[in-house]
Amino acid sequence: MKVNELKLRFSEQLKQTKSKQGFDALYLEYLGKKGVINRALKTLPQLSDEQRRIDGPKINALKNHIAKEISEQRRNLEEQHKNEWLDYTVPGQRIRTGHYHPTTIMINALNNFFRYYGYSIAEGPEIETDEFNFEKLNLPKDHPARDLQDTLYIREPEILLRTHSSSVETRVMSSQKPPIRVVVPGKCYRNESVNKTNGAIFYQYEGLAIDKEVNMTNLKFTLEAMAKFLYGENIETRFRCKYYPQVEPGAGLDIKCTFCKGRGCSVCKQRGWIELLGSGMVHPNALESCGINHKIYSGFAFGIGLDRIVMTKFNIADIRSLYGGVLVYK
Amino acid sequence: MKLPLLWLKDYIRTSRPDREIADIFTSIGHMMDEPVKGGVLSLEVRQNRADCLSILGLARELSAVTGEKVIEPEASDQRSTQEKLLVVESKNKVKRFYALHIKANTQGPPRFIKERLELYGIPSINNIVDTTNFVMVELGQPMHAFDVRKLAEGKLIVRDAKNREEFSTLLGTTIYLSDDDLVISDSKKVLGLAGVIGGNSSGVDFNSSEFIIEAANYDQASIRRSSRRHNIRTEASTRLEKFLSPKLPGIAMNRFIQILTENDVGFTALGLEDFANCKEKEPLKFNTTELKRLGGMDIKPEQVANILERLGIKVKANSDRWELDIPYYRTDIKCEEDIVEEILRIHGYENIPSIPLNTAPPKESTSPEYKMEDKIRDLFVSMGFDEHITEPLVKSSLKENEILLENPLNKDADSLRTEVTQTLRNALTAYAKHKIRGAKIFEVGKQYSKMGGNFLEERVASALVDESIPYRELKGYLETLLNNLSIADYNVNPKNSEGAIMQGNLTLGKIKRGNFTLYIGALVKANKAAPDTFRTAVKNEIIEDVTLEIGVTDYVGPIIDKIRNVSSLISKVEMTNSIIKGNEKAVTFKVTYKGSIARKDLPQIRGKIKRLPNR
């Protein structure tokens, strides 16, 4: 094809090119490795010396012309885009992501927090035996403290739905040798009439650390760290004596009521403080019943009810919403 | 426990403000339930401190912290006499039983008793009944008065009830007893359900002048069972279902005698019988090194001894091996750990320092199933699914493998779900109510079943979509999920009107119209392919469409496998279209050949593909 014809064809195509991709394709077509110019240059050796001396420079001139034109038009396009008015404030077209359940979010946050301190996650059966749910926790049958749990039975009194995640503690202590350091997020069940603050299932988060020379100072540190993680560095806490059959000494951590700042209100039942965590040193009876020598090893355990915290953080007023299959995410 | 502060101050001279007293009790284990109202502080007494369900017990607690001295109430020193007032038949259920035979004038109670009982919340009746109630609240030992005229033979019999024996309570109700219930009776009828509630017929009135007074404690487990069995909770039962000291009835009896001696002119004690079936407490050995090992605290031995003494515990020190005499009312102190708690709580938990664990963490032990569940949640959320957690209790549909509850909350929640989709389904209804189309939800949880004698908890992830989402899209989510878990070689096989997702013999899950379920255990076990995330060089691939005609109910999945198996030079086979024509459907497949294929080989492969439906 003659050079002039090529030049004309190029001009036509250039007029049609309106986009960056278009320019790229045009460049490739003419100036690429297998493009028009290179192909034309390859035919030069076949020509006579005379012809070559005429066509050679013409092809090179065309090459430069094409490169210059493409470059200039590209610049024009960019200028055009720069000056084209774009409404930056127009509302975007959102895509809808999925959502984690609020309890999952809370559990994941706590798991990550405790991972930092070397805690693994332990699990256990929801269908439990009286032995692991009560007896091994220093709660023999007819013990006065057993009432606190209204139990759902599958086969009374031996087979039940676990009333607390402490049953996993006894499982872990019975199957692992110390040192033990675990947290247990767990679904628990209770036989209580259902209302705004009580459902048949509830979530607890439990922790257990057993080694040589684990003591109350370690427990206090852990609880305070957890309270700060959940409520901020400036939260005021109160570590006090509390009774649970499975621990001795027993302790609880309260936080200053976030609503009334300690003055007393309906949320904290006029006490000024809200109970957050129950805990203590694992009772020697519990350790021994799980096969751990209580004279060599000591450990602490703590537990927290997750639902109330989740409901406050996510502004859910009725616990039946959490697990009743009625949550509709936006 | 209601604590009238006026009454408390009878036993401890304190001028501390009410709020401070409340805070002290809270920090040592008896939480303030309600602030002081009408001079009464409401405390949630520690569950294992039966001795603190008494004004004196709480006075002792306060004294241990403040050092203010306790004023013990005056008591007489009556000894047992010869008179036989008691027949104890169920010896194994009775720890201590004091019976006192007296003559007294029934009249109005002394003012100080009436005042205190009213603050506490027990109505005043007469001096005899009021004094029994007063001693109960003061010392924590329930007492009861029987009118001798109404006793068949002037003797109390403590025995097991007969099965279905009828009994009319003080409350006016009639209950039917069990042979596990302990009763106090005379030779004709039941007078009271021991430790729980008295009967209608033996009450004291203003014509009574001769009484048998009872102060007793029993096998607490039996009292607790009786109270729960008949659903009767009284001031007496809340105390007697806990561990009370067997010394207490005698002390209470002597206190009773003292009060009446001081306040009733016509009072005479005629006889006292004491039945005892209990052991003396042994001294407790305490290693002071336990305070450091469990409490993490260094407290000087003199200080430790001082605290113990303020608690009424007598210390016999012998370097770091101490012998402790525990006061009779501390039935909760049984081991060294109990002593550590006593020391720490009186010393003040606020004085315990905060020190992190300083040993190396043990080996990681989180299960692969848990990690898999986390990953699956992430993948579902990234695909736009909402997570739900639904209560796993459903109405039983009488399937054989269903696990039933013996005491369900209500009939609509009397069994455990055998499939997560059973309860997850309800969530879709909520979205429909909000007129949302295209809802996609999932739950990672358990489904429960029984097989043989075993209860199984199967961990699954179930996804549900509403009916506006076509099957191919649902299947797309499944394939995307498995792909991102690096699970590549699996098939969906039609089986029992659902699709079984199989990797060889391993069942990964199942898929139906509108939902699919994956088994976490299987996913963990499944073979994982090497990561294949990136494109490498730009290859010139050859892509062709080929349309095959097959029966309208023929499965497309196996045909795709067959096409792929026609040549190793085929890298991908996808379905792009399916048009039904009567009994047949024309399915179009997009076949991608590897870049290394020679064009001359194509016709042969194409031919083989086209012949497939006829094989």
XYZ file of C-alpha atoms in Angstrom, chain B residues 7-576:
570
model
C -31.261 -3.868 115.081
C -27.712 -4.295 113.763
C -26.513 -1.643 116.146
C -27.752 -3.708 119.100
C -24.753 -5.953 118.481
C -22.069 -3.584 117.248
C -21.393 -0.008 118.298
C -20.758 1.700 115.007
C -21.316 5.278 114.011
C -20.398 4.804 110.402
C -22.843 6.260 107.890
C -25.324 3.896 106.238
C -23.706 4.103 102.827
C -20.309 3.176 104.209
C -21.774 0.161 105.984
C -23.413 -0.898 102.718
C -20.128 -0.542 100.820
C -18.220 -2.578 103.390
C -20.713 -5.420 103.165
C -20.604 -5.310 99.362
C -16.845 -5.490 99.187
C -16.628 -8.492 101.536
C -19.163 -10.529 99.608
C -22.670 -9.432 100.580
C -23.788 -7.159 97.828
C -26.077 -4.249 98.529
C -29.280 -5.166 96.762
C -31.094 -1.879 97.403
C -29.928 1.250 99.174
C -31.123 1.919 102.713
C -34.857 2.579 102.803
C -36.817 3.133 106.009
C -33.760 2.284 108.051
C -33.407 -1.124 106.376
C -30.446 -2.174 104.217
C -31.180 -4.922 101.679
C -28.265 -7.287 101.171
C -27.721 -10.229 98.856
C -26.017 -12.462 101.369
C -23.409 -14.883 100.052
C -25.054 -18.174 99.185
C -22.747 -20.249 101.386
C -23.054 -18.116 104.525
C -26.112 -19.407 106.316
C -24.773 -17.685 109.434
C -25.244 -14.326 107.699
C -28.968 -14.777 107.374
C -28.923 -13.351 110.888
C -28.367 -9.931 112.387
C -25.618 -11.231 114.654
C -23.852 -12.905 111.744
C -23.770 -9.659 109.802
C -22.618 -7.771 112.889
C -19.698 -10.179 113.134
C -18.836 -9.587 109.479
C -18.813 -5.829 109.951
C -16.728 -6.167 113.083
C -14.097 -8.233 111.263
C -13.499 -5.333 108.905
C -13.798 -2.363 111.231
C -12.491 -3.885 114.455
C -15.520 -2.513 116.319
C -16.413 -5.034 119.011
C -19.381 -7.368 118.824
C -21.865 -7.382 121.716
C -23.057 -10.965 122.070
C -26.734 -11.303 123.081
C -27.285 -12.669 126.576
C -28.396 -16.247 126.871
C -29.329 -18.564 129.688
C -27.541 -21.798 130.410
C -30.278 -24.401 130.554
C -29.199 -28.027 130.525
C -31.182 -31.055 129.352
C -33.573 -32.668 131.794
C -35.002 -36.165 132.076
C -38.359 -35.396 130.479
C -38.934 -37.241 127.201
C -40.496 -34.815 124.701
C -39.198 -36.250 121.490
C -39.171 -39.364 119.362
C -36.763 -39.147 116.429
C -37.504 -41.913 113.916
C -35.588 -40.579 110.893
C -32.269 -40.292 112.624
C -30.238 -39.877 109.454
C -32.105 -36.686 108.502
C -31.865 -34.923 111.867
C -28.605 -33.334 112.942
C -29.738 -31.634 116.118
C -33.128 -31.267 117.748
C -33.896 -29.298 120.899
C -37.372 -29.532 122.410
C -38.318 -27.291 125.324
C -41.393 -27.763 127.461
C -42.632 -24.536 129.046
C -45.530 -22.859 130.753
C -46.046 -19.222 129.800
C -48.700 -16.564 129.441
C -49.548 -15.731 125.922
C -49.654 -11.963 125.729
C -48.466 -9.057 123.610
C -44.770 -9.043 122.785
C -42.164 -6.785 124.415
C -41.844 -3.484 122.555
C -38.242 -3.992 121.463
C -39.186 -7.298 119.793
C -42.252 -5.891 118.034
C -40.290 -2.899 116.766
C -37.486 -4.973 115.285
C -39.731 -7.605 113.727
C -41.780 -4.911 112.082
C -38.674 -3.262 110.630
C -37.632 -6.654 109.292
C -41.075 -7.280 107.855
C -42.521 -10.080 110.002
C -45.913 -9.224 111.515
C -46.186 -9.338 115.287
C -48.585 -11.943 116.755
C -47.915 -12.670 120.411
C -44.947 -12.950 122.734
C -44.356 -16.675 122.164
C -44.498 -16.673 118.379
C -42.718 -13.334 118.149
C -39.860 -14.527 120.305
C -39.342 -17.572 118.101
C -39.240 -15.278 115.059
C -37.006 -12.783 116.819
C -34.442 -15.449 117.671
C -34.622 -16.772 114.120
C -33.705 -13.419 112.630
C -31.254 -12.507 115.384
C -29.287 -15.757 115.361
C -30.330 -17.415 112.109
C -31.907 -20.456 113.739
C -35.580 -21.090 112.863
C -37.769 -22.046 115.826
C -41.333 -23.132 116.193
C -43.869 -23.244 119.023
C -46.437 -26.041 119.437
C -49.470 -25.708 121.695
C -49.342 -28.740 123.997
C -53.159 -28.925 124.240
C -53.311 -29.617 120.525
C -50.744 -32.432 120.695
C -52.179 -35.952 120.883
C -49.729 -37.093 123.557
C -47.519 -34.141 124.482
C -44.643 -35.592 122.449
C -43.183 -34.678 119.088
C -42.403 -37.420 116.574
C -39.884 -36.663 113.838
C -40.398 -39.134 111.007
C -40.600 -39.643 107.249
C -43.969 -38.790 105.796
C -46.041 -41.571 104.283
C -46.480 -41.441 100.552
C -49.450 -39.171 99.683
C -50.005 -38.299 103.342
C -52.232 -35.243 103.527
C -51.095 -32.069 105.279
C -52.792 -28.668 105.734
C -50.258 -25.876 105.902
C -50.362 -22.611 107.839
C -51.037 -20.882 104.542
C -54.319 -22.715 104.241
C -53.208 -24.980 101.405
C -53.397 -28.754 101.425
C -50.435 -30.700 100.097
C -49.718 -34.378 99.560
C -46.404 -35.442 100.983
C -43.820 -37.863 99.664
C -41.924 -40.463 101.647
C -38.810 -38.317 101.124
C -40.365 -35.474 103.134
C -39.488 -35.166 106.818
C -42.357 -34.262 109.128
C -42.948 -33.394 112.755
C -46.079 -35.119 113.920
C -47.879 -36.413 116.940
C -49.367 -39.910 117.102
C -52.380 -38.813 115.060
C -51.437 -36.203 112.482
C -48.731 -34.214 110.801
C -47.979 -30.982 112.637
C -45.447 -29.512 110.289
C -43.257 -30.131 107.247
C -39.922 -30.078 109.039
C -37.782 -27.076 108.282
C -40.272 -25.665 105.844
C -43.677 -24.787 107.215
C -45.984 -25.461 110.141
C -49.462 -26.877 109.979
C -52.855 -25.315 110.372
C -53.804 -27.244 113.415
C -51.000 -26.807 115.903
C -50.718 -23.013 115.933
C -50.424 -20.947 119.071
C -53.312 -18.699 120.073
C -54.114 -16.429 123.002
C -55.589 -19.289 125.012
C -52.437 -21.364 124.884
C -50.436 -21.561 128.064
C -48.290 -24.633 127.680
C -45.883 -25.150 124.813
C -43.217 -27.282 123.274
C -40.665 -25.061 121.595
C -38.552 -26.573 118.861
C -35.153 -25.479 117.529
C -33.638 -27.955 115.119
C -31.529 -28.457 112.093
C -31.542 -31.233 109.567
C -29.905 -32.737 106.528
C -30.060 -29.586 104.394
C -30.421 -31.544 101.172
C -33.653 -33.094 102.385
C -35.087 -29.711 103.427
C -34.151 -28.247 100.061
C -35.821 -31.082 98.198
C -39.009 -30.726 100.242
C -39.111 -26.979 99.700
C -38.701 -27.363 95.926
C -41.000 -30.348 95.706
C -43.948 -28.454 97.195
C -42.796 -25.054 95.981
C -42.933 -23.552 99.471
C -40.220 -21.095 100.445
C -40.232 -19.587 103.924
C -37.863 -17.748 106.230
C -37.273 -21.102 107.871
C -36.604 -23.079 104.711
C -34.195 -20.512 103.224
C -32.040 -20.965 106.327
C -32.426 -24.681 106.890
C -31.687 -25.661 103.306
C -28.188 -24.307 103.883
C -25.493 -25.720 106.129
C -26.253 -24.520 109.676
C -24.128 -25.436 112.657
C -25.525 -28.203 114.879
C -24.523 -26.073 117.853
C -26.938 -23.343 116.846
C -30.230 -24.865 118.045
C -28.944 -25.079 121.603
C -27.678 -21.509 121.540
C -30.996 -20.308 120.081
C -32.961 -22.226 122.696
C -31.008 -20.640 125.509
C -31.491 -17.228 123.994
C -35.243 -17.911 123.812
C -35.320 -18.883 127.461
C -33.371 -15.757 128.394
C -35.768 -13.417 126.592
C -38.830 -14.991 128.118
C -37.300 -15.053 131.573
C -36.686 -11.335 131.310
C -40.077 -10.446 129.872
C -42.751 -12.937 130.903
C -43.656 -13.052 134.581
C -45.474 -16.396 134.378
C -42.732 -18.232 132.488
C -41.325 -21.548 133.687
C -39.092 -24.024 131.863
C -40.297 -27.555 132.621
C -38.032 -29.742 130.541
C -35.426 -29.692 127.783
C -34.448 -32.565 125.518
C -31.464 -32.554 123.187
C -31.110 -35.002 120.297
C -27.692 -34.906 118.657
C -26.480 -36.726 115.544
C -23.420 -34.766 114.513
C -19.658 -34.638 114.746
C -17.401 -32.137 116.470
C -15.448 -29.893 114.147
C -11.771 -30.672 113.749
C -9.228 -27.864 113.765
C -8.172 -26.790 110.296
C -4.542 -26.986 109.241
C -3.427 -23.910 107.328
C -0.127 -23.389 105.476
C 0.546 -19.674 105.384
C 2.455 -20.154 102.128
C -0.935 -20.688 100.448
C -1.644 -16.985 100.876
C 1.231 -16.175 98.542
C 0.603 -19.095 96.175
C -3.093 -18.419 95.643
C -3.435 -14.796 96.644
C -0.172 -13.506 95.267
C 0.145 -11.357 98.392
C 2.769 -10.918 101.056
C 0.974 -10.022 104.290
C 2.873 -10.060 107.576
C 1.995 -13.074 109.738
C 0.996 -10.793 112.631
C -1.460 -9.038 110.369
C -2.822 -12.351 109.100
C -3.290 -13.618 112.638
C -5.008 -10.383 113.584
C -7.488 -10.702 110.728
C -8.268 -14.302 111.631
C -8.787 -13.381 115.254
C -11.189 -10.596 114.289
C -13.169 -13.287 112.464
C -13.408 -15.326 115.643
C -10.843 -17.871 114.408
C -8.355 -18.978 117.068
C -4.812 -19.285 115.767
C -2.140 -21.702 116.975
C 0.924 -20.638 115.007
C 3.842 -22.977 114.311
C 6.210 -21.275 111.821
C 4.144 -21.452 108.596
C 2.009 -24.409 109.611
C -0.901 -23.068 111.610
C -3.735 -24.822 113.370
C -7.015 -22.938 113.294
C -10.067 -23.330 115.513
C -13.000 -22.371 113.371
C -15.997 -20.891 115.229
C -19.082 -23.095 115.237
C -21.117 -20.762 113.032
C -18.633 -20.830 110.130
C -19.885 -23.997 108.428
C -18.571 -22.627 105.132
C -14.884 -22.873 106.073
C -13.646 -26.309 105.113
C -10.278 -25.948 103.384
C -7.208 -23.731 103.197
C -8.588 -21.884 100.191
C -11.500 -20.716 102.351
C -8.992 -19.214 104.782
C -7.147 -17.478 101.961
C -10.404 -15.875 100.906
C -11.166 -14.767 104.460
C -7.784 -13.089 104.763
C -7.971 -11.409 101.382
C -11.521 -10.117 101.742
C -11.056 -8.627 105.198
C -7.696 -7.200 104.179
C -9.506 -5.773 101.165
C -9.663 -7.015 97.611
C -8.953 -3.451 96.518
C -5.488 -3.925 98.027
C -4.640 -6.834 95.755
C -2.241 -5.668 93.031
C -2.886 -6.313 89.306
C -0.156 -8.438 87.751
C -0.364 -10.181 84.356
C 0.405 -13.873 83.921
C 4.086 -14.278 83.363
C 4.428 -17.857 82.179
C 4.676 -18.781 78.528
C 1.349 -19.490 76.860
C 0.698 -23.156 76.128
C 0.516 -24.605 72.627
C -2.367 -23.356 70.498
C -5.350 -25.633 70.763
C -8.190 -23.971 68.871
C -9.882 -26.666 66.797
C -9.703 -26.681 62.979
C -13.502 -26.836 62.993
C -13.701 -23.517 64.843
C -11.280 -21.910 62.402
C -13.219 -23.311 59.472
C -16.435 -21.817 60.866
C -14.793 -18.400 61.137
C -13.638 -18.618 57.539
C -17.062 -19.648 56.330
C -18.679 -16.714 58.105
C -16.232 -14.352 56.422
C -17.010 -15.836 53.024
C -20.762 -15.666 53.480
C -20.611 -12.049 54.587
C -18.430 -11.132 51.642
C -21.047 -12.689 49.368
C -23.707 -10.467 50.865
C -25.332 -12.955 53.273
C -26.639 -11.891 56.713
C -25.741 -14.020 59.716
C -28.421 -15.260 62.069
C -28.298 -17.225 65.294
C -31.597 -18.889 66.008
C -32.778 -20.642 69.137
C -32.528 -24.359 68.397
C -35.736 -25.408 70.183
C -38.648 -26.458 68.010
C -41.973 -28.172 68.249
C -41.391 -31.898 68.010
C -42.475 -33.584 64.802
C -42.119 -37.026 66.382
C -39.191 -38.110 64.228
C -37.355 -41.085 65.628
C -33.974 -39.390 65.829
C -35.318 -36.256 67.519
C -34.102 -35.291 70.977
C -36.995 -34.363 73.249
C -36.875 -32.184 76.358
C -38.386 -33.569 79.517
C -39.333 -30.193 80.973
C -39.751 -27.806 78.059
C -40.696 -24.193 78.574
C -43.698 -24.661 76.327
C -45.073 -27.180 73.845
C -43.772 -25.239 70.861
C -40.211 -25.650 72.065
C -40.099 -29.209 73.307
C -37.334 -30.659 71.135
C -33.992 -29.770 69.585
C -33.846 -29.009 65.873
C -32.548 -31.818 63.696
C -31.705 -29.322 60.961
C -30.525 -25.750 61.265
C -32.811 -24.760 58.398
C -35.823 -25.597 60.593
C -35.267 -22.526 62.747
C -33.307 -20.385 60.299
C -36.315 -20.411 58.021
C -38.197 -18.179 60.440
C -35.780 -15.374 59.768
C -36.806 -15.221 56.113
C -40.336 -14.418 57.220
C -39.054 -11.353 59.027
C -37.452 -10.043 55.825
C -40.660 -10.704 53.910
C -42.575 -8.656 56.472
C -40.258 -5.761 55.716
C -40.974 -6.302 52.011
C -37.349 -7.091 51.256
C -36.691 -9.146 48.144
C -33.595 -11.161 47.531
C -32.847 -11.961 51.170
C -29.774 -14.163 51.677
C -29.122 -15.474 55.173
C -26.931 -18.049 56.857
C -26.325 -19.653 60.201
C -23.301 -21.490 61.525
C -24.527 -23.727 64.309
C -25.460 -27.178 65.461
C -28.171 -29.639 64.623
C -29.011 -32.337 67.128
C -30.080 -35.946 66.813
C -29.922 -39.188 68.695
C -28.769 -42.528 67.392
C -28.724 -45.611 69.514
C -27.907 -44.304 72.966
C -25.807 -41.440 71.684
C -26.620 -37.779 71.360
C -25.039 -36.140 68.339
C -24.305 -32.465 67.864
C -23.461 -31.871 64.236
C -21.763 -28.615 63.267
C -23.039 -27.183 60.030
C -23.288 -24.004 58.013
C -26.665 -23.501 56.366
C -27.616 -20.883 53.799
C -31.150 -19.857 52.897
C -32.291 -17.564 50.126
C -35.753 -16.293 49.368
C -37.713 -17.541 46.395
C -36.778 -14.653 44.129
C -33.238 -15.999 43.884
C -32.882 -18.626 41.136
C -31.265 -21.983 41.775
C -28.254 -21.238 39.558
C -27.445 -18.219 41.668
C -27.695 -20.252 44.881
C -25.475 -22.921 43.378
C -23.111 -20.130 42.379
C -22.757 -19.100 46.012
C -22.039 -22.686 46.982
C -19.374 -23.046 44.316
C -17.797 -19.704 45.176
C -17.663 -20.691 48.823
C -16.081 -24.076 48.188
C -13.675 -22.564 45.702
C -12.505 -20.075 48.306
C -11.984 -22.909 50.752
C -9.726 -24.502 48.132
C -12.104 -27.444 47.788
C -12.075 -28.240 44.095
C -12.878 -31.823 43.216
C -16.446 -32.414 44.293
C -19.704 -33.368 42.632
C -23.330 -32.678 43.245
C -25.167 -35.970 42.873
C -28.936 -36.183 42.751
C -30.026 -38.294 45.722
C -33.351 -38.521 47.553
C -34.750 -35.396 45.870
C -31.849 -33.241 46.862
C -28.305 -32.745 45.651
C -25.624 -34.477 47.689
C -22.331 -32.591 47.582
C -19.682 -35.268 47.535
C -15.943 -35.494 47.371
C -15.467 -39.158 46.600
C -17.147 -40.929 49.505
C -17.073 -37.883 51.744
C -20.387 -36.039 52.022
C -19.614 -32.340 52.209
C -23.210 -31.212 52.363
C -26.453 -31.027 50.490
C -28.314 -28.548 48.324
C -31.989 -28.122 47.562
C -34.198 -25.467 46.090
C -33.657 -22.373 48.229
C -31.003 -23.638 50.643
C -27.820 -25.605 51.119
C -26.035 -27.039 54.137
C -22.364 -27.866 54.561
C -20.945 -30.149 57.240
C -18.052 -28.478 59.008
C -16.352 -31.729 59.971
C -16.355 -32.899 56.353
C -15.038 -29.578 55.095
C -12.121 -29.831 57.489
C -11.345 -33.362 56.293
C -11.798 -32.608 52.571
C -8.864 -32.518 50.182
C -7.762 -29.011 49.467
C -6.306 -28.004 46.114
C -3.227 -25.827 45.794
C -4.042 -22.141 45.580
C -4.946 -21.109 42.032
C -5.660 -17.446 42.426
C -3.751 -15.687 39.667
C -3.772 -15.521 35.920
C -0.313 -15.899 34.435
C 0.551 -15.079 30.865
C -2.053 -13.786 28.462
C -2.880 -16.902 26.595
C -4.598 -17.126 23.321
C -7.381 -19.445 24.306
C -9.775 -20.975 21.889
C -13.356 -20.820 23.066
C -16.173 -22.553 21.265
C -19.850 -22.987 21.829
C -21.417 -26.374 21.346
C -25.096 -27.184 21.752
C -26.277 -30.650 22.745
C -29.805 -31.955 22.874
C -30.657 -34.073 25.871
C -33.757 -35.243 27.666
C -35.554 -32.551 29.660
C -34.897 -34.357 32.985
C -31.349 -35.382 32.176
C -28.757 -33.980 34.624
C -26.361 -31.443 33.131
C -23.631 -31.923 35.758
C -22.482 -35.362 34.627
C -22.510 -34.220 30.986
C -20.163 -31.355 31.816
C -17.837 -33.927 33.423
C -18.040 -36.083 30.312
C -17.221 -33.185 28.006
C -14.234 -32.282 30.131
C -13.041 -35.876 29.963
C -13.148 -35.938 26.154
C -9.721 -34.325 26.011
C -7.057 -33.175 28.421
C -6.701 -30.106 26.241
C -10.079 -28.825 27.461
C -9.464 -26.491 30.398
C -12.979 -25.337 31.254
C -16.584 -26.215 30.414
C -19.422 -23.892 31.361
C -23.135 -23.910 30.693
C -24.403 -20.745 29.048
